[in-house]
Amino acid sequence: MKKILLVGLTDQEAAAIEIMIGMNWRDAQCTVLRRSLSLAMPEQTPEALACTHCVVDLFGLGMRKYSAENAERLMAFLGGRSAVALAWGADGGGWTGQKLPLAAGQVLELLVMPYSSHDMKTALGKVREGKAPAEMAAAPAGRASAAPSGGLGQILSQARTGSGPAPEPAPDKEVGLLKGAIPILLHAFPDLQGNPFFRLVQQIISHEGPQVLTFGDEMFFILAPREGWIASPLPLASMAKMAASSSLLGSAKATPLPPHQVEEELRRHFGEGFRQAQKPLDFLCWVLADSTLRQNPPQRKADLRFRLRRFPNFTLLPNTSNFEIQLAAICSRAPQSLEKLCRSFPQHDPADIARFAILCIVSGSAVVLPASAPIAAPAPVPAAAAKPAHAQAARKGFFKSLLDKLF
């Protein structure tokens, strides 16, 4: 199961399932087709047709009730792919117990609301062992928008038209703070280009090796980005005030320091007890960046994907919230995107989620993946999609049970 299509789901549930898939099957990639206003069967994009397995919400596709016509439409949409289908009502809207015309090797797991995260994981595991049609390939660009309305044969015909399957996307290459993370970060948050603190970070990491950092004629620091320390005579509170001073940060100058001169310079400026002046650079970057971001939250212009390679030292960091720990638990297991996290946690301010990601990256705790396309405007939730109270509770219960198991 390497490419999974999520279709007809709410944004929040799609994000929850995507997180679950990423946590359990690292090689899996998800494509989401959002629920339409009319609850109609959506047109499949080339990326959707290239998916080998599916998770479909029958209600979101306008097929809450079973009928022979709906069964034919579902089978045509799946095109021989194994899938998890979410059904509604006491009897699953009549879908329970129906013998559908499955293709050889195709698996269809039906989950009736309410269901738990364990139920979803089990169903996905069974589907993972099912058929992944080799003939399923992306439709050619010129025909991608054509509505698949001729049954399974027409869909497969459209998928096979052209010179062959669409090329596989280049494998994601994770990059850290010293290896290209900042340009990707600035692509997502262009406002940071003008932030004096982040300009200083760019200046510092451009050297990689040991360096002397001066502010005017008086303040003098020695730091080693690769080794992860900075020597400073100032307490943390004073350095936080520096981060709030645009003019002071603008006067900063970083000068490379030959490695063999580092200890000599440390002794010259900080005496024999120079090791007491050395502070963890990741901790300092987190605190200083947090200070400047709370004062000037940047606006996100594109999505950002990242993964924690190590946990931030929450025992030392001030003002750590339970939500940040929860985010860290999720992001340490599999790469996550800001857009997906914002959909997963609609009750939280997107600025808090963005700040967490930026702090993890600038402190070196996270690696980032290649930049993605600009943010698409979220699709409005249709009034016709209003759910019964018990159904809403069941969905929240599934999402809550998923997050409760992350610790």
Tab-separated table of C-alpha atoms in Angstrom, residues 171-187 205 208 226 304-310 335 357-358 360-372:
chain	number	residue	atom	x	y	z
A	171	PRO	CA	11.679	10.563	-3.821
A	172	ASP	CA	11.428	13.113	-1.074
A	173	LYS	CA	14.774	14.271	0.199
A	174	GLU	CA	14.782	15.523	3.750
A	175	VAL	CA	17.114	18.420	4.482
A	176	GLY	CA	18.196	19.880	7.787
A	177	LEU	CA	18.983	23.383	8.960
A	178	LEU	CA	22.533	23.343	7.569
A	179	LYS	CA	21.605	21.607	4.313
A	180	GLY	CA	18.847	23.687	2.731
A	181	ALA	CA	15.910	23.836	5.156
A	182	ILE	CA	15.829	27.640	5.359
A	183	PRO	CA	14.981	28.284	1.648
A	184	ILE	CA	12.068	25.831	1.919
A	185	LEU	CA	10.941	27.523	5.132
A	186	LEU	CA	11.088	30.945	3.475
A	187	HIS	CA	9.083	29.621	0.530
A	205	ILE	CA	24.394	28.833	8.892
A	208	GLU	CA	28.623	26.018	9.067
A	226	ARG	CA	27.597	22.050	13.514
A	304	LEU	CA	5.370	23.010	4.616
A	305	ARG	CA	6.206	19.361	5.257
A	306	PHE	CA	8.564	18.392	8.054
A	307	ARG	CA	9.548	15.582	10.403
A	308	LEU	CA	11.090	15.673	13.855
A	309	ARG	CA	14.408	13.844	13.982
A	310	ARG	CA	14.663	14.414	17.720
A	335	PRO	CA	6.417	13.488	8.069
A	357	ALA	CA	7.066	23.904	13.018
A	358	ILE	CA	9.310	26.939	12.543
A	360	CYS	CA	11.569	22.854	15.361
A	361	ILE	CA	13.263	23.686	12.055
A	362	VAL	CA	15.299	26.686	13.195
A	363	SER	CA	16.478	24.816	16.315
A	364	GLY	CA	17.629	21.880	14.186
A	365	SER	CA	15.110	19.479	15.752
A	366	ALA	CA	13.306	18.877	12.446
A	367	VAL	CA	14.119	18.183	8.820
A	368	VAL	CA	11.963	19.510	5.984
A	369	LEU	CA	10.850	18.064	2.683
A	370	PRO	CA	10.738	19.779	-0.708
A	371	ALA	CA	8.512	22.828	-1.084
A	372	SER	CA	4.944	22.290	-2.206
